[in-house]
mmCIF file of C-alpha atoms in Angstrom:
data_model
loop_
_atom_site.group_PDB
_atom_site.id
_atom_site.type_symbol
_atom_site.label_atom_id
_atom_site.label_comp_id
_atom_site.label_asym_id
_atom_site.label_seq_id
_atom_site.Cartn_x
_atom_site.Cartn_y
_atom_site.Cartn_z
ATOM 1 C CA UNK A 1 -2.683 12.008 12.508
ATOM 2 C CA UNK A 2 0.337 11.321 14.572
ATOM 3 C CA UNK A 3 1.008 7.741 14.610
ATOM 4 C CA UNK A 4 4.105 6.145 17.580
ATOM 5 C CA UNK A 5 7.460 6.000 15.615
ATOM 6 C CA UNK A 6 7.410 2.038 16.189
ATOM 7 C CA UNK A 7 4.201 1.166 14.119
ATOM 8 C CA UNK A 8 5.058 3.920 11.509
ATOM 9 C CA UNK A 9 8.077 1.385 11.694
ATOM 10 C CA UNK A 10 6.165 -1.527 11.351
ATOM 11 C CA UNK A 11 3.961 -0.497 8.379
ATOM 12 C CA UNK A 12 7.486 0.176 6.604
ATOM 13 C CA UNK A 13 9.099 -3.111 7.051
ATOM 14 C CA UNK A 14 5.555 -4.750 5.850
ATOM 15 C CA UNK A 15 5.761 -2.736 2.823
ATOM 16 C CA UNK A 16 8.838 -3.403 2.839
ATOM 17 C CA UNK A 17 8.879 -7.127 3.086
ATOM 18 C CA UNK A 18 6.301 -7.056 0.933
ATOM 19 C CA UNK A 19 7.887 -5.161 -2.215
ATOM 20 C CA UNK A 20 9.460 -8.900 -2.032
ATOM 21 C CA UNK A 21 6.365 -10.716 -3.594
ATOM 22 C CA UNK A 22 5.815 -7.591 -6.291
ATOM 23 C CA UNK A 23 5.497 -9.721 -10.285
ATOM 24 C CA UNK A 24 6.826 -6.570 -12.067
ATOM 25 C CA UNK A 25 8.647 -8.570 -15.203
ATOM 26 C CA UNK A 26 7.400 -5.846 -17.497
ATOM 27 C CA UNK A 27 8.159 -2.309 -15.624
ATOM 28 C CA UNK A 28 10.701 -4.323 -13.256
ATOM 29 C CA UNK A 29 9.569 -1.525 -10.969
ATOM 30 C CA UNK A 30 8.843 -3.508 -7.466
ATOM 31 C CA UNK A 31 6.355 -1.714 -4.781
ATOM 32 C CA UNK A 32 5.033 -3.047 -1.755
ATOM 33 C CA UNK A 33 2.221 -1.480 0.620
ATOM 34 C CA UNK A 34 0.970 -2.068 3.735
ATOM 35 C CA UNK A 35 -2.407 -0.155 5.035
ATOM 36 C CA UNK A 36 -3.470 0.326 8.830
ATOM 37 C CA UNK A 37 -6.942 -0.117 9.818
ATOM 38 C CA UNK A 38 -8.796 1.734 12.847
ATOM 39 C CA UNK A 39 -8.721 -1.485 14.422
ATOM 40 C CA UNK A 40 -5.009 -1.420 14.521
ATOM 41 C CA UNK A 41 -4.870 -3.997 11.795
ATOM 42 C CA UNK A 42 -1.974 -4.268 9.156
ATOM 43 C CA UNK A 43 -2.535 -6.016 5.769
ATOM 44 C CA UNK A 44 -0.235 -5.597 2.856
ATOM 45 C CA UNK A 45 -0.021 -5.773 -0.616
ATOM 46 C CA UNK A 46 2.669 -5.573 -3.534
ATOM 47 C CA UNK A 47 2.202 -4.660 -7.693
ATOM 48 C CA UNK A 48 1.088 -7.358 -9.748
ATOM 49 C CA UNK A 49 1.414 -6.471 -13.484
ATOM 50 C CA UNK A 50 -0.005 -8.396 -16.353
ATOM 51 C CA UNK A 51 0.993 -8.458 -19.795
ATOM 52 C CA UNK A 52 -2.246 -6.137 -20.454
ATOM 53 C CA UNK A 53 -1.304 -3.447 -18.316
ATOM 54 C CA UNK A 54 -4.873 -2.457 -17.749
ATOM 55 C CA UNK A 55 -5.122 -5.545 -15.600
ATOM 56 C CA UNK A 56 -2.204 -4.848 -13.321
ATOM 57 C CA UNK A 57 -2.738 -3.660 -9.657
ATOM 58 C CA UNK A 58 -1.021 -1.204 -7.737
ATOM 59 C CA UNK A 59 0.317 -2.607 -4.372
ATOM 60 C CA UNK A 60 -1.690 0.298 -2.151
ATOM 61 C CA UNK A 61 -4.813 -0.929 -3.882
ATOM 62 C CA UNK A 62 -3.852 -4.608 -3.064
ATOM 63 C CA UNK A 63 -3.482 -4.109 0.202
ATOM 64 C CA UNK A 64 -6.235 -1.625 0.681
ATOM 65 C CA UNK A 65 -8.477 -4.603 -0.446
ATOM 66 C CA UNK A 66 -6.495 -7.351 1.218
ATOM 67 C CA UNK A 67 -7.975 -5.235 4.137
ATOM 68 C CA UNK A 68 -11.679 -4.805 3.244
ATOM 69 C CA UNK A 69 -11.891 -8.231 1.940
ATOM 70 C CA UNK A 70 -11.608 -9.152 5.658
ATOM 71 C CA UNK A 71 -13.831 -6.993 6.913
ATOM 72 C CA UNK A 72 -12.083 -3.869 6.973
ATOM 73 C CA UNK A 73 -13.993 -0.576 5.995
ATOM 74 C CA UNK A 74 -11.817 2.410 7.720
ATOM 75 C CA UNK A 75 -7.576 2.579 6.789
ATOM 76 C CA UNK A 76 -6.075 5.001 8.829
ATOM 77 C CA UNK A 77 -2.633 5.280 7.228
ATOM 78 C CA UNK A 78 -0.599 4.015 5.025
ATOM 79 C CA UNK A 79 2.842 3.254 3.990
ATOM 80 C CA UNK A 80 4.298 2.939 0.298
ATOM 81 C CA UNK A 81 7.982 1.249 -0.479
ATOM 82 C CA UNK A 82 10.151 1.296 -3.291
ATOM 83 C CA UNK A 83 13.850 1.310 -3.714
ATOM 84 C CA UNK A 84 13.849 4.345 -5.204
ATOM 85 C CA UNK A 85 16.053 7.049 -3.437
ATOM 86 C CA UNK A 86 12.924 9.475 -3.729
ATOM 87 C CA UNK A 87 9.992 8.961 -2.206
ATOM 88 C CA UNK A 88 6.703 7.049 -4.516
ATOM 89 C CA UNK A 89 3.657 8.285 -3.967
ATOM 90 C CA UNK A 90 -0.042 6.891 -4.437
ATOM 91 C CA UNK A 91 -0.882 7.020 -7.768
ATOM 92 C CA UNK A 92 -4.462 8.764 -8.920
ATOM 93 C CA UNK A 93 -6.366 5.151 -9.022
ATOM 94 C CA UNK A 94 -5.019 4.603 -5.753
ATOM 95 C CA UNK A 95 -5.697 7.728 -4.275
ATOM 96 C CA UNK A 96 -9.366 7.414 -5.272
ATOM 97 C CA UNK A 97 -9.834 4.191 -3.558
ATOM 98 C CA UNK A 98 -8.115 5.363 -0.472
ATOM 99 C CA UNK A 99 -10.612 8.211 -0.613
ATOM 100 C CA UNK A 100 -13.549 5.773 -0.392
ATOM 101 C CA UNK A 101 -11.444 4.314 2.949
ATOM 102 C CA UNK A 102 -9.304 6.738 4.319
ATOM 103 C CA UNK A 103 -10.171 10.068 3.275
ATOM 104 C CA UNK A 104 -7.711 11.604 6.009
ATOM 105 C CA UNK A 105 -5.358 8.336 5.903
ATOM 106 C CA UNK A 106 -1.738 9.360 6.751
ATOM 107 C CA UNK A 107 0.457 8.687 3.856
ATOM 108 C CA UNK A 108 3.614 7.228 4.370
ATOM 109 C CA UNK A 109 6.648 7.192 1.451
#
């Protein structure tokens, strides 16, 4: 899927901005996402851990359901941020709920 340079753009800076609200006091590891719905939609997440690890959330799978929660059922790409010099990609968990959403989602890093 080829997506116009400016909203590739714009899902970046929302990940971006939204790395800014990650609660990563145990991995200090900071990721924000932001996921683009076939209606043209952006909603965004960022990692919340907990103290019991099992209970944090990646930030693709927050904003993957900060999108169905309002009605979204079809992401069409999105875009992962991190200050990392190399690129972070989905991990598995994430990967499988983008596959119930956006099997052929463009992945952005």
């Amino acid at each position: 899927m080829n997506l116009p340079v400016a909203l590739v753009e714009a899902l970046r800076q929302q990940a971006r901005d939204a790395a800014r609200n990650a609660y990563a006091p145990y991995s200090r590891f900071a990721v924000g996402a932001a996921v683009l719905t076939d209606k043209g939609e952006i909603y965004s997440g960022a990692n919340i851990e907990n103290a019991s690890f099992g209970l944090s959330i990646c930030a693709e799978r927050n904003a993957i359901f900060h999108a169905v929660a309002r009605g979204a059922r079809k992401i069409v790409a999105v875009a992962v941020y991190t200050k990392t010099p190399q690129a972070t990609t989905p991990c598995g968990a994430c990967r499988q709920v983008l596959a119930e959403f956006g099997r052929d989602a463009l992945v952005i890093c």
